[in-house]
Amino acid sequence: MDKATRRRLLLGLAHKGAMQVGMDDDTRRAAQLAFGGHESLRDYSDQQLIKWCYELKRRGADIGVPAPPPRGGSGWDRPSAPQWARIEQLSAQLGLTEVGLAQFVTRTAKVDDPRFLTKAQATAVITALAKWAGGRSPASRSAEREARDAMNRDGN
């Protein structure tokens, strides 16, 4: 496929995707300006068009983008900074090491490493960590600690 044909295809997909998510012309232009700095898609680079098409897919458009999704840890489906902060906060509260958190993530989200979490999986991990932390009051934690210490003293 030549460059001009590919560009026309991307422009058509972007317009089709915007219609599918219910954007009128004014809303679409405002969204395009906010996303890529240009009201008109003609001013977008090919890479910007691809990213815009994937953004429309994220919003619910049913379009097939002829390019791989954006890579890296900051894609649209990666956990947000507040999600990471909450995971770290709950992990510290529960006393989880990095290895312990990785094992918890594997059991909870079926992902080998926390780095590979999606937003939805991060939400599931946060919910599970919060439930676990909520069930461990200071009194129960000290009772657990006393039981462990007693077992260690007894040699078990």
PDB file of N, CA, C and O in Angstrom, residues 118-152:
ATOM      1  N   THR A 118      -2.751  -4.184  33.165  1.00  0.00           N
ATOM      2  CA  THR A 118      -3.585  -3.214  32.460  1.00  0.00           C
ATOM      3  C   THR A 118      -4.331  -2.411  33.526  1.00  0.00           C
ATOM      4  O   THR A 118      -4.263  -2.725  34.715  1.00  0.00           O
ATOM      5  N   LYS A 119      -5.041  -1.385  33.099  1.00  0.00           N
ATOM      6  CA  LYS A 119      -5.817  -0.587  34.061  1.00  0.00           C
ATOM      7  C   LYS A 119      -6.833  -1.446  34.805  1.00  0.00           C
ATOM      8  O   LYS A 119      -6.985  -1.337  36.017  1.00  0.00           O
ATOM      9  N   ALA A 120      -7.531  -2.301  34.090  1.00  0.00           N
ATOM     10  CA  ALA A 120      -8.559  -3.141  34.723  1.00  0.00           C
ATOM     11  C   ALA A 120      -7.920  -4.113  35.711  1.00  0.00           C
ATOM     12  O   ALA A 120      -8.442  -4.325  36.813  1.00  0.00           O
ATOM     13  N   GLN A 121      -6.789  -4.691  35.334  1.00  0.00           N
ATOM     14  CA  GLN A 121      -6.110  -5.608  36.243  1.00  0.00           C
ATOM     15  C   GLN A 121      -5.575  -4.865  37.467  1.00  0.00           C
ATOM     16  O   GLN A 121      -5.611  -5.393  38.577  1.00  0.00           O
ATOM     17  N   ALA A 122      -5.081  -3.642  37.274  1.00  0.00           N
ATOM     18  CA  ALA A 122      -4.601  -2.843  38.402  1.00  0.00           C
ATOM     19  C   ALA A 122      -5.743  -2.554  39.371  1.00  0.00           C
ATOM     20  O   ALA A 122      -5.564  -2.598  40.588  1.00  0.00           O
ATOM     21  N   THR A 123      -6.925  -2.292  38.839  1.00  0.00           N
ATOM     22  CA  THR A 123      -8.094  -2.064  39.689  1.00  0.00           C
ATOM     23  C   THR A 123      -8.410  -3.311  40.500  1.00  0.00           C
ATOM     24  O   THR A 123      -8.701  -3.224  41.698  1.00  0.00           O
ATOM     25  N   ALA A 124      -8.331  -4.480  39.867  1.00  0.00           N
ATOM     26  CA  ALA A 124      -8.580  -5.738  40.582  1.00  0.00           C
ATOM     27  C   ALA A 124      -7.544  -5.959  41.679  1.00  0.00           C
ATOM     28  O   ALA A 124      -7.882  -6.391  42.793  1.00  0.00           O
ATOM     29  N   VAL A 125      -6.282  -5.647  41.390  1.00  0.00           N
ATOM     30  CA  VAL A 125      -5.222  -5.806  42.383  1.00  0.00           C
ATOM     31  C   VAL A 125      -5.448  -4.839  43.549  1.00  0.00           C
ATOM     32  O   VAL A 125      -5.332  -5.217  44.718  1.00  0.00           O
ATOM     33  N   ILE A 126      -5.805  -3.596  43.246  1.00  0.00           N
ATOM     34  CA  ILE A 126      -6.065  -2.601  44.297  1.00  0.00           C
ATOM     35  C   ILE A 126      -7.215  -3.055  45.184  1.00  0.00           C
ATOM     36  O   ILE A 126      -7.143  -2.979  46.412  1.00  0.00           O
ATOM     37  N   THR A 127      -8.278  -3.539  44.570  1.00  0.00           N
ATOM     38  CA  THR A 127      -9.437  -4.010  45.334  1.00  0.00           C
ATOM     39  C   THR A 127      -9.046  -5.161  46.259  1.00  0.00           C
ATOM     40  O   THR A 127      -9.401  -5.168  47.440  1.00  0.00           O
ATOM     41  N   ALA A 128      -8.299  -6.121  45.734  1.00  0.00           N
ATOM     42  CA  ALA A 128      -7.885  -7.267  46.540  1.00  0.00           C
ATOM     43  C   ALA A 128      -6.942  -6.845  47.666  1.00  0.00           C
ATOM     44  O   ALA A 128      -7.075  -7.308  48.804  1.00  0.00           O
ATOM     45  N   LEU A 129      -5.995  -5.948  47.363  1.00  0.00           N
ATOM     46  CA  LEU A 129      -5.083  -5.459  48.401  1.00  0.00           C
ATOM     47  C   LEU A 129      -5.844  -4.697  49.485  1.00  0.00           C
ATOM     48  O   LEU A 129      -5.565  -4.854  50.678  1.00  0.00           O
ATOM     49  N   ALA A 130      -6.816  -3.884  49.074  1.00  0.00           N
ATOM     50  CA  ALA A 130      -7.599  -3.104  50.043  1.00  0.00           C
ATOM     51  C   ALA A 130      -8.426  -4.026  50.935  1.00  0.00           C
ATOM     52  O   ALA A 130      -8.534  -3.798  52.150  1.00  0.00           O
ATOM     53  N   LYS A 131      -9.005  -5.074  50.352  1.00  0.00           N
ATOM     54  CA  LYS A 131      -9.765  -6.036  51.166  1.00  0.00           C
ATOM     55  C   LYS A 131      -8.852  -6.727  52.164  1.00  0.00           C
ATOM     56  O   LYS A 131      -9.206  -6.916  53.320  1.00  0.00           O
ATOM     57  N   TRP A 132      -7.678  -7.103  51.699  1.00  0.00           N
ATOM     58  CA  TRP A 132      -6.721  -7.767  52.575  1.00  0.00           C
ATOM     59  C   TRP A 132      -6.287  -6.825  53.701  1.00  0.00           C
ATOM     60  O   TRP A 132      -6.256  -7.200  54.870  1.00  0.00           O
ATOM     61  N   ALA A 133      -5.984  -5.587  53.341  1.00  0.00           N
ATOM     62  CA  ALA A 133      -5.552  -4.609  54.341  1.00  0.00           C
ATOM     63  C   ALA A 133      -6.695  -4.277  55.303  1.00  0.00           C
ATOM     64  O   ALA A 133      -6.471  -4.069  56.499  1.00  0.00           O
ATOM     65  N   GLY A 134      -7.919  -4.243  54.803  1.00  0.00           N
ATOM     66  CA  GLY A 134      -9.075  -3.938  55.652  1.00  0.00           C
ATOM     67  C   GLY A 134      -9.355  -5.022  56.667  1.00  0.00           C
ATOM     68  O   GLY A 134      -9.859  -4.754  57.758  1.00  0.00           O
ATOM     69  N   GLY A 135      -9.006  -6.248  56.347  1.00  0.00           N
ATOM     70  CA  GLY A 135      -9.245  -7.361  57.253  1.00  0.00           C
ATOM     71  C   GLY A 135      -8.163  -7.531  58.294  1.00  0.00           C
ATOM     72  O   GLY A 135      -8.262  -8.374  59.173  1.00  0.00           O
ATOM     73  N   ARG A 136      -7.129  -6.717  58.191  1.00  0.00           N
ATOM     74  CA  ARG A 136      -6.021  -6.841  59.125  1.00  0.00           C
ATOM     75  C   ARG A 136      -5.973  -5.602  60.015  1.00  0.00           C
ATOM     76  O   ARG A 136      -5.290  -4.641  59.724  1.00  0.00           O
ATOM     77  N   SER A 137      -6.689  -5.636  61.082  1.00  0.00           N
ATOM     78  CA  SER A 137      -6.670  -4.524  62.032  1.00  0.00           C
ATOM     79  C   SER A 137      -5.369  -4.580  62.822  1.00  0.00           C
ATOM     80  O   SER A 137      -4.704  -5.611  62.868  1.00  0.00           O
ATOM     81  N   PRO A 138      -4.992  -3.484  63.489  1.00  0.00           N
ATOM     82  CA  PRO A 138      -3.765  -3.508  64.299  1.00  0.00           C
ATOM     83  C   PRO A 138      -3.796  -4.615  65.346  1.00  0.00           C
ATOM     84  O   PRO A 138      -2.789  -5.252  65.621  1.00  0.00           O
ATOM     85  N   ALA A 139      -4.963  -4.877  65.932  1.00  0.00           N
ATOM     86  CA  ALA A 139      -5.055  -5.920  66.954  1.00  0.00           C
ATOM     87  C   ALA A 139      -4.790  -7.295  66.347  1.00  0.00           C
ATOM     88  O   ALA A 139      -4.080  -8.115  66.926  1.00  0.00           O
ATOM     89  N   SER A 140      -5.351  -7.558  65.159  1.00  0.00           N
ATOM     90  CA  SER A 140      -5.134  -8.869  64.551  1.00  0.00           C
ATOM     91  C   SER A 140      -3.689  -9.015  64.095  1.00  0.00           C
ATOM     92  O   SER A 140      -3.120 -10.097  64.168  1.00  0.00           O
ATOM     93  N   ARG A 141      -3.078  -7.917  63.635  1.00  0.00           N
ATOM     94  CA  ARG A 141      -1.675  -7.984  63.224  1.00  0.00           C
ATOM     95  C   ARG A 141      -0.787  -8.293  64.419  1.00  0.00           C
ATOM     96  O   ARG A 141       0.128  -9.099  64.331  1.00  0.00           O
ATOM     97  N   SER A 142      -1.054  -7.657  65.572  1.00  0.00           N
ATOM     98  CA  SER A 142      -0.212  -7.932  66.739  1.00  0.00           C
ATOM     99  C   SER A 142      -0.475  -9.342  67.257  1.00  0.00           C
ATOM    100  O   SER A 142       0.441 -10.005  67.736  1.00  0.00           O
ATOM    101  N   ALA A 143      -1.705  -9.840  67.156  1.00  0.00           N
ATOM    102  CA  ALA A 143      -1.986 -11.215  67.563  1.00  0.00           C
ATOM    103  C   ALA A 143      -1.251 -12.192  66.655  1.00  0.00           C
ATOM    104  O   ALA A 143      -0.696 -13.192  67.128  1.00  0.00           O
ATOM    105  N   GLU A 144      -1.220 -11.896  65.347  1.00  0.00           N
ATOM    106  CA  GLU A 144      -0.477 -12.741  64.418  1.00  0.00           C
ATOM    107  C   GLU A 144       1.009 -12.733  64.761  1.00  0.00           C
ATOM    108  O   GLU A 144       1.664 -13.773  64.765  1.00  0.00           O
ATOM    109  N   ARG A 145       1.526 -11.556  65.041  1.00  0.00           N
ATOM    110  CA  ARG A 145       2.936 -11.419  65.373  1.00  0.00           C
ATOM    111  C   ARG A 145       3.266 -12.200  66.641  1.00  0.00           C
ATOM    112  O   ARG A 145       4.278 -12.901  66.708  1.00  0.00           O
ATOM    113  N   GLU A 146       2.405 -12.094  67.652  1.00  0.00           N
ATOM    114  CA  GLU A 146       2.626 -12.831  68.900  1.00  0.00           C
ATOM    115  C   GLU A 146       2.595 -14.338  68.655  1.00  0.00           C
ATOM    116  O   GLU A 146       3.410 -15.081  69.208  1.00  0.00           O
ATOM    117  N   ALA A 147       1.680 -14.800  67.840  1.00  0.00           N
ATOM    118  CA  ALA A 147       1.596 -16.232  67.531  1.00  0.00           C
ATOM    119  C   ALA A 147       2.849 -16.704  66.805  1.00  0.00           C
ATOM    120  O   ALA A 147       3.398 -17.771  67.111  1.00  0.00           O
ATOM    121  N   ARG A 148       3.331 -15.899  65.833  1.00  0.00           N
ATOM    122  CA  ARG A 148       4.559 -16.246  65.125  1.00  0.00           C
ATOM    123  C   ARG A 148       5.746 -16.283  66.080  1.00  0.00           C
ATOM    124  O   ARG A 148       6.570 -17.198  66.035  1.00  0.00           O
ATOM    125  N   ASP A 149       5.843 -15.270  66.960  1.00  0.00           N
ATOM    126  CA  ASP A 149       6.948 -15.230  67.922  1.00  0.00           C
ATOM    127  C   ASP A 149       6.897 -16.437  68.849  1.00  0.00           C
ATOM    128  O   ASP A 149       7.936 -17.028  69.165  1.00  0.00           O
ATOM    129  N   ALA A 150       5.694 -16.810  69.292  1.00  0.00           N
ATOM    130  CA  ALA A 150       5.554 -17.970  70.178  1.00  0.00           C
ATOM    131  C   ALA A 150       5.981 -19.247  69.458  1.00  0.00           C
ATOM    132  O   ALA A 150       6.655 -20.097  70.047  1.00  0.00           O
ATOM    133  N   MET A 151       5.611 -19.371  68.179  1.00  0.00           N
ATOM    134  CA  MET A 151       6.017 -20.543  67.414  1.00  0.00           C
ATOM    135  C   MET A 151       7.525 -20.585  67.256  1.00  0.00           C
ATOM    136  O   MET A 151       8.147 -21.646  67.367  1.00  0.00           O
ATOM    137  N   ASN A 152       8.135 -19.427  67.016  1.00  0.00           N
ATOM    138  CA  ASN A 152       9.590 -19.375  66.859  1.00  0.00           C
ATOM    139  C   ASN A 152      10.293 -19.732  68.163  1.00  0.00           C
ATOM    140  O   ASN A 152      11.332 -20.380  68.153  1.00  0.00           O
TER     141      ASN A 152
END
